[in-house]
CSV table of C-alpha atoms in Angstrom, one decimal:
chain,number,residue,atom,x,y,z
W,715,MET,CA,66.8,108.2,114.6
W,716,LYS,CA,68.1,111.7,115.2
W,717,ILE,CA,70.0,113.7,112.6
W,718,LYS,CA,73.2,113.6,114.6
W,719,GLN,CA,73.1,109.8,114.8
W,720,ALA,CA,72.4,109.5,111.1
W,721,ARG,CA,75.3,111.8,110.3
W,722,ALA,CA,77.7,109.9,112.6
W,723,ALA,CA,76.7,106.6,110.9
W,724,THR,CA,77.0,107.8,107.3
W,725,SER,CA,80.3,109.6,107.9
W,726,HIS,CA,82.0,106.5,109.1
W,727,PRO,CA,84.6,105.2,106.5
W,728,ALA,CA,82.8,101.9,106.3
W,729,SER,CA,79.7,103.7,105.0
W,730,CYS,CA,81.0,106.5,102.8
W,731,GLY,CA,84.3,104.9,101.7
W,732,LEU,CA,86.4,108.0,102.7
W,733,SER,CA,88.5,108.9,105.7
W,734,ARG,CA,87.4,111.7,107.9
W,735,VAL,CA,90.2,113.9,106.6
W,736,HIS,CA,89.3,113.3,103.0
W,737,LEU,CA,85.6,114.0,103.8
W,738,GLY,CA,86.5,117.3,105.4
W,739,GLU,CA,88.6,118.3,102.4
W,740,LEU,CA,85.7,117.5,100.1
W,741,VAL,CA,83.2,119.6,102.1
W,742,ALA,CA,85.6,122.6,102.1
W,743,GLU,CA,86.1,122.2,98.4
W,744,LEU,CA,82.6,121.6,97.1
W,745,ALA,CA,80.4,123.6,99.5
W,746,PRO,CA,81.2,127.0,97.8
W,747,ARG,CA,80.5,125.5,94.4
W,748,TRP,CA,77.2,124.1,95.6
W,749,VAL,CA,76.1,127.4,97.1
W,750,ALA,CA,77.1,129.3,93.9
W,751,ARG,CA,75.2,126.8,91.7
W,752,CYS,CA,72.1,127.2,94.0
W,753,GLU,CA,72.3,131.0,93.8
W,754,SER,CA,72.6,130.8,90.0
W,755,GLY,CA,69.5,128.7,89.8
W,756,ARG,CA,67.5,131.0,92.0
W,757,HIS,CA,68.7,134.0,90.0
W,758,GLU,CA,67.5,132.4,86.8
W,759,ARG,CA,64.1,131.5,88.3
W,760,ARG,CA,63.6,135.0,89.7
W,761,GLU,CA,65.0,136.6,86.5
W,762,GLY,CA,66.8,139.1,88.6
W,763,ASP,CA,68.3,139.8,92.0
W,764,ARG,CA,66.7,138.6,95.2
W,765,ARG,CA,64.0,140.8,96.8
W,766,ARG,CA,64.4,139.6,100.4
W,767,GLU,CA,67.3,139.5,102.8
W,768,ALA,CA,69.6,136.5,102.8
W,769,GLY,CA,68.3,133.7,105.0
W,770,ALA,CA,64.6,134.4,104.4
W,771,GLY,CA,62.3,131.8,103.0
W,772,PRO,CA,62.1,128.0,103.6
W,773,LYS,CA,65.2,126.3,104.9
W,774,TYR,CA,66.9,123.2,103.4
W,775,GLU,CA,65.9,119.9,104.9
W,776,LEU,CA,69.5,118.7,104.4
W,777,VAL,CA,72.5,120.9,104.6
W,778,PHE,CA,75.3,120.4,102.1
W,779,THR,CA,77.3,118.1,104.4
W,780,ASP,CA,74.4,115.8,104.7
W,781,ARG,CA,73.8,115.9,101.0
W,782,LEU,CA,77.4,114.9,100.3
W,783,LEU,CA,77.2,112.1,102.9
W,784,VAL,CA,74.0,110.5,101.4
W,785,THR,CA,75.6,110.7,97.9
W,786,LEU,CA,78.8,109.0,99.1
W,787,VAL,CA,76.8,106.3,100.9
W,788,HIS,CA,74.6,105.7,97.9
W,789,LEU,CA,77.7,105.3,95.6
W,790,ARG,CA,79.6,103.2,98.1
W,791,THR,CA,76.9,100.8,99.4
W,792,GLY,CA,74.0,101.1,96.9
W,793,LEU,CA,71.6,102.0,99.7
W,794,THR,CA,68.2,103.0,98.2
W,795,HIS,CA,66.7,106.5,98.4
W,796,GLU,CA,64.0,105.2,100.7
W,797,ALA,CA,66.5,103.8,103.2
W,798,LEU,CA,68.6,106.9,103.2
W,799,GLY,CA,65.4,109.0,103.7
W,800,VAL,CA,64.5,106.9,106.8
W,801,LEU,CA,68.0,107.6,108.2
W,802,TYR,CA,67.6,111.4,107.8
W,803,GLU,CA,63.8,111.5,108.3
W,804,VAL,CA,63.2,113.0,104.9
W,805,GLY,CA,61.4,111.9,101.7
W,806,SER,CA,63.0,109.8,99.0
W,807,SER,CA,62.5,112.7,96.6
W,808,THR,CA,64.8,114.9,98.8
W,809,ILE,CA,67.5,112.2,98.6
W,810,GLY,CA,67.2,112.0,94.9
W,811,ARG,CA,67.4,115.7,94.5
W,812,ALA,CA,70.6,115.7,96.7
W,813,LEU,CA,72.2,113.0,94.5
W,814,ARG,CA,71.4,115.0,91.3
W,815,GLU,CA,73.0,118.1,92.8
W,816,VAL,CA,76.2,116.5,94.3
W,817,ARG,CA,77.2,113.9,91.8
W,818,PRO,CA,78.0,116.4,89.0
W,819,LEU,CA,80.2,118.4,91.5
W,820,LEU,CA,82.2,115.2,92.2
W,821,ALA,CA,82.5,114.3,88.6
W,822,ASP,CA,83.7,117.7,87.5
W,823,ARG,CA,86.7,117.8,89.9
W,824,GLY,CA,89.1,116.0,87.6
W,825,PHE,CA,91.6,113.3,88.5
W,826,ALA,CA,94.2,113.8,91.2
W,827,VAL,CA,97.9,113.8,90.3
W,828,PRO,CA,100.3,111.8,92.5
W,829,ASP,CA,102.8,113.9,94.4
W,830,ARG,CA,101.3,117.1,92.9
W,831,PRO,CA,98.6,118.4,95.4
W,832,GLY,CA,96.3,120.9,93.9
W,833,ILE,CA,96.8,119.8,90.3
W,834,ARG,CA,94.1,117.8,88.6
W,835,LEU,CA,93.9,116.1,85.2
W,836,GLY,CA,90.8,116.7,83.1
W,837,PRO,CA,90.6,115.6,79.5
W,838,LEU,CA,92.6,112.8,77.9
W,839,GLU,CA,95.1,115.4,76.5
W,840,HIS,CA,96.1,116.4,80.0
W,841,VAL,CA,97.0,112.8,80.9
W,842,PHE,CA,99.3,112.3,77.9
W,843,ALA,CA,100.9,115.7,78.5
W,844,TYR,CA,101.5,114.8,82.1
W,845,ALA,CA,103.0,111.5,81.1
W,846,ALA,CA,105.3,113.1,78.6
W,847,ALA,CA,106.5,115.8,81.0
W,848,GLU,CA,107.1,113.4,84.0
W,849,GLY,CA,108.3,110.4,82.0
W,850,VAL,CA,105.4,108.2,83.3
W,851,THR,CA,104.8,104.9,81.6
W,852,LEU,CA,101.0,104.5,81.2
W,853,ARG,CA,99.0,101.4,81.8
W,854,ILE,CA,95.8,101.1,79.7
W,855,ASP,CA,93.0,98.5,80.3
W,856,GLY,CA,89.3,98.2,79.7
W,857,MET,CA,86.6,97.6,82.4
W,858,GLU,CA,83.1,96.2,81.9
W,859,THR,CA,80.2,96.9,84.3
W,860,GLN,CA,77.0,94.8,84.1
W,861,VAL,CA,73.9,96.8,83.2
W,862,ARG,CA,70.3,96.0,82.7
W,863,CYS,CA,69.3,94.2,79.5
W,864,PRO,CA,67.5,96.5,77.0
W,865,HIS,CA,63.9,95.6,76.2
W,866,ALA,CA,63.2,93.1,73.5
W,867,GLY,CA,62.8,94.6,70.1
W,868,ARG,CA,64.6,97.8,70.9
W,869,PRO,CA,67.2,98.8,68.2
W,870,GLY,CA,70.8,98.2,69.2
W,871,ARG,CA,69.9,95.6,71.8
W,872,ARG,CA,72.8,93.3,70.8
W,873,ALA,CA,75.4,96.1,71.1
W,874,PHE,CA,75.5,95.7,75.0
W,875,ALA,CA,75.9,91.9,74.9
W,876,SER,CA,79.6,91.3,75.9
W,877,GLY,CA,81.2,88.4,74.2
W,878,LYS,CA,83.8,88.2,77.1
W,879,ARG,CA,81.5,88.2,80.1
W,880,ARG,CA,78.3,86.8,78.5
W,881,GLN,CA,76.4,89.7,80.0
W,882,ASN,CA,75.0,93.1,79.1
W,883,THR,CA,77.7,95.5,80.0
W,884,VAL,CA,79.1,99.0,79.5
W,885,LYS,CA,82.8,99.2,78.7
W,886,THR,CA,85.1,102.0,79.9
W,887,THR,CA,88.8,102.6,79.6
W,888,THR,CA,91.2,103.1,82.6
W,889,ILE,CA,94.6,104.6,82.5
W,890,SER,CA,97.0,104.4,85.5
W,891,ASP,CA,100.6,104.9,86.3
W,892,GLY,CA,103.1,102.2,87.3
W,893,GLN,CA,101.8,101.9,90.9
W,894,GLY,CA,98.1,101.5,90.0
W,895,ARG,CA,97.0,105.1,90.7
W,896,THR,CA,94.2,106.1,88.5
W,897,LEU,CA,95.0,109.0,86.2
W,898,TRP,CA,92.0,108.8,83.9
W,899,SER,CA,88.8,106.7,83.4
W,900,GLY,CA,86.1,107.2,80.8
W,901,ALA,CA,85.4,106.4,77.1
W,902,GLN,CA,82.0,104.8,77.7
W,903,HIS,CA,81.0,102.4,75.0
W,904,PRO,CA,78.6,99.4,74.7
W,905,GLY,CA,80.1,96.1,75.9
W,906,ARG,CA,80.1,94.4,72.5
W,907,MET,CA,82.7,96.9,71.2
W,908,HIS,CA,86.3,95.7,71.0
W,909,ASP,CA,88.9,97.4,73.2
W,910,GLN,CA,90.9,98.4,70.1
W,911,THR,CA,87.8,100.0,68.5
W,912,ALA,CA,87.1,101.9,71.7
W,913,VAL,CA,90.7,103.2,71.8
W,914,HIS,CA,90.5,104.7,68.3
W,915,THR,CA,87.0,106.0,68.8
W,916,GLU,CA,88.0,107.9,71.9
W,917,GLY,CA,91.2,109.3,70.4
W,918,ILE,CA,93.8,107.5,72.4
W,919,ALA,CA,95.7,106.5,69.3
W,920,GLU,CA,95.8,110.1,68.2
W,921,GLN,CA,97.4,111.1,71.5
W,922,PHE,CA,100.3,108.6,70.8
W,923,HIS,CA,100.9,110.4,67.5
W,924,ARG,CA,101.0,113.8,69.3
W,925,HIS,CA,103.3,112.5,72.1
W,926,PRO,CA,105.8,110.2,70.6
W,927,GLY,CA,107.8,110.0,73.8
W,928,VAL,CA,104.9,108.5,75.9
W,929,LYS,CA,105.1,104.7,76.5
W,930,SER,CA,102.4,102.3,77.6
W,931,GLU,CA,101.8,98.7,78.7
W,932,VAL,CA,98.7,96.9,77.4
W,933,ASP,CA,97.2,93.5,77.2
W,934,ASN,CA,96.3,91.3,74.2
W,935,GLY,CA,93.1,93.3,73.6
W,936,TYR,CA,95.2,96.2,72.3
W,937,ARG,CA,97.4,94.2,70.0
W,938,GLY,CA,96.5,96.5,67.1
W,939,LEU,CA,97.7,99.5,69.1
W,940,ALA,CA,101.0,97.8,69.8
W,941,ASN,CA,101.4,97.0,66.1
W,942,GLU,CA,100.7,100.6,65.2
W,943,PHE,CA,103.1,102.0,67.8
W,944,PRO,CA,105.8,99.3,68.3
W,945,ASP,CA,108.2,101.8,70.0
W,946,GLN,CA,105.6,103.2,72.4
W,947,VAL,CA,103.1,100.4,73.2
W,948,SER,CA,104.2,97.1,74.8
W,949,ALA,CA,101.9,94.1,74.5
W,950,PRO,CA,102.4,90.5,75.5
W,951,PRO,CA,104.8,88.7,73.2
W,952,LYS,CA,103.3,86.5,70.4
W,953,LYS,CA,103.5,82.8,70.7
W,954,PRO,CA,106.5,81.3,68.7
W,955,LYS,CA,105.6,79.8,65.4
W,956,GLY,CA,104.9,76.1,65.4
W,957,MET,CA,104.1,76.1,69.1
W,958,LYS,CA,100.5,74.7,69.4
W,959,GLY,CA,100.7,72.6,72.5
W,960,PRO,CA,102.4,73.3,75.9
W,961,ASN,CA,105.3,71.0,75.0
W,962,ASP,CA,105.8,72.0,71.3
W,963,GLY,CA,108.9,73.7,70.1
W,964,PRO,CA,112.4,74.0,71.6
W,965,VAL,CA,112.6,74.2,75.3
W,966,THR,CA,114.5,77.5,75.2
W,967,GLU,CA,111.8,79.2,73.1
W,968,ARG,CA,109.0,77.9,75.3
W,969,TYR,CA,110.5,79.1,78.5
W,970,GLY,CA,111.7,82.3,77.0
W,971,TRP,CA,108.3,83.2,75.7
W,972,ARG,CA,106.6,82.4,79.1
W,973,GLU,CA,109.2,84.4,81.0
W,974,MET,CA,108.7,87.4,78.7
W,975,LYS,CA,105.0,87.1,79.0
W,976,ARG,CA,105.2,86.9,82.8
W,977,ARG,CA,107.4,90.0,83.0
W,978,GLN,CA,105.1,92.0,80.8
W,979,SER,CA,102.1,91.0,82.8
W,980,SER,CA,103.8,92.0,86.1
W,981,ARG,CA,104.4,95.4,84.7
W,982,ARG,CA,100.8,95.8,83.5
W,983,ILE,CA,98.9,94.2,86.4
W,984,CYS,CA,98.8,97.5,88.4
W,985,VAL,CA,96.0,98.8,86.1
W,986,GLU,CA,94.0,95.8,87.1
W,987,HIS,CA,94.4,96.9,90.7
W,988,ALA,CA,93.2,100.3,89.8
W,989,ASN,CA,90.0,98.7,88.3
W,990,ALA,CA,89.6,96.6,91.4
W,991,GLU,CA,89.6,99.8,93.6
W,992,VAL,CA,86.6,101.1,91.5
W,993,ARG,CA,84.9,97.8,91.9
W,994,GLN,CA,84.8,98.2,95.7
W,995,TRP,CA,82.0,100.8,95.2
W,996,ARG,CA,78.7,98.9,95.0
W,997,LEU,CA,77.1,101.0,92.3
W,998,LEU,CA,79.7,99.9,89.8
W,999,GLN,CA,79.5,96.2,90.6
W,1000,ARG,CA,76.1,96.1,88.8
W,1001,TYR,CA,74.5,99.3,87.6
W,1002,THR,CA,70.7,99.0,87.7
W,1003,ASN,CA,69.8,102.6,86.6
W,1004,ARG,CA,69.6,103.9,83.1
W,1005,ARG,CA,72.5,102.9,80.9
W,1006,GLU,CA,72.6,106.4,79.4
W,1007,THR,CA,73.6,108.0,82.7
W,1008,TYR,CA,76.3,105.5,83.6
W,1009,GLY,CA,79.4,107.4,82.4
W,1010,GLU,CA,77.8,110.8,82.9
W,1011,THR,CA,78.1,111.0,86.7
W,1012,PRO,CA,78.2,107.8,88.7
W,1013,HIS,CA,81.3,106.2,87.1
W,1014,LEU,CA,83.2,109.4,86.7
W,1015,ALA,CA,82.4,110.5,90.3
W,1016,ILE,CA,83.6,107.2,91.8
W,1017,ALA,CA,86.7,107.2,89.6
W,1018,VAL,CA,87.6,110.7,90.7
W,1019,LEU,CA,87.2,109.7,94.4
W,1020,VAL,CA,89.4,106.7,93.9
W,1021,SER,CA,92.1,108.8,92.3
W,1022,ASP,CA,92.0,111.1,95.3
W,1023,ARG,CA,92.7,108.2,97.6
W,1024,ALA,CA,95.3,106.6,95.3
W,1025,ALA,CA,97.2,109.8,94.8
W,1026,LYS,CA,97.9,110.1,98.5
W,1027,ARG,CA,99.8,106.9,98.5
W,1028,PRO,CA,103.6,107.6,98.6
W,1029,THR,CA,105.6,106.9,95.5
W,1030,ARG,CA,107.7,103.8,95.8
W,1031,HIS,CA,111.1,104.3,94.2
W,1032,LYS,CA,113.0,101.3,93.1
W,1033,PRO,CA,116.6,101.1,94.3
W,1034,SER,CA,119.1,101.8,91.5
W,1035,THR,CA,121.5,99.0,90.4
W,1036,GLU,CA,124.0,101.4,88.8
W,1037,LEU,CA,127.5,101.1,90.0
W,1038,VAL,CA,128.9,104.2,91.6
W,1039,HIS,CA,132.6,104.8,92.5
W,1040,VAL,CA,133.0,105.4,96.2
W,1041,ARG,CA,136.4,106.9,95.7
W,1042,THR,CA,138.9,107.4,92.9
W,1043,MET,CA,142.1,105.3,93.3
W,1044,ALA,CA,145.3,106.3,91.7
W,1045,CYS,CA,146.8,103.8,89.4
């Protein structure tokens, strides 16, 4: 297969997961960074300036556009290094080197901000500062990705056994806005850790102390966070006392509790949609590489790409129900 045919196949949205316009924007943004990183590496190896003219020496087997494409296809479809090497007529080591070079560039870009092109969110502090400035109600939820089981006898083997999914998983935390657009994703922890523990370990609770005006919607896994910040964090309502079965208690209490729970769930469900967008990428459906490298580049690179696509969705404004006088009438 010729290089042009391989490039046409891998650049299709069904293969790389991005539109042609988005792909072109990525190439224009990341190509200068990749060139600068390569020149920096050569300068360190030479321990000085170059001695030959620019362009001399061996040429790259894959130009940057092809390196970006094989990285996106690998993240999107999980295609192996050998299969990608057959497409581009190169060795699997060349594909692996391209992945190691491009994935950090994708992960270091930061998360896109809806309706604010050119502005990106980096650490967790940026997300809460943005929410406080724009009045955005955050949605927080955890996501678990299946990983390989650690070898028998290795210390900490039980730490990855998730009690919820009955699998060995890695847990991350996702934050989105009210329309399911990813604002931040990270906080990698073993799957056995509780959501509430992960929140305090990562410093999310501290951000609520620093930004008392920021509000959030969570599920039952963050009940402790809602108890600690009752005016900021909204969790599903507790079941009325004495209600053990579906028909116990007064009818008004039963239906009132179910309706409040349904409304809170409808406000929070958008963060589940944000997690579902990340699940569309094959590499995060079941991660078979080393667990230590999961949150370092693959998860972060995919979450950043998902935030790019979600940030371009137009903001849906709910119609106001406030009564406005059309004209003033004299009494």
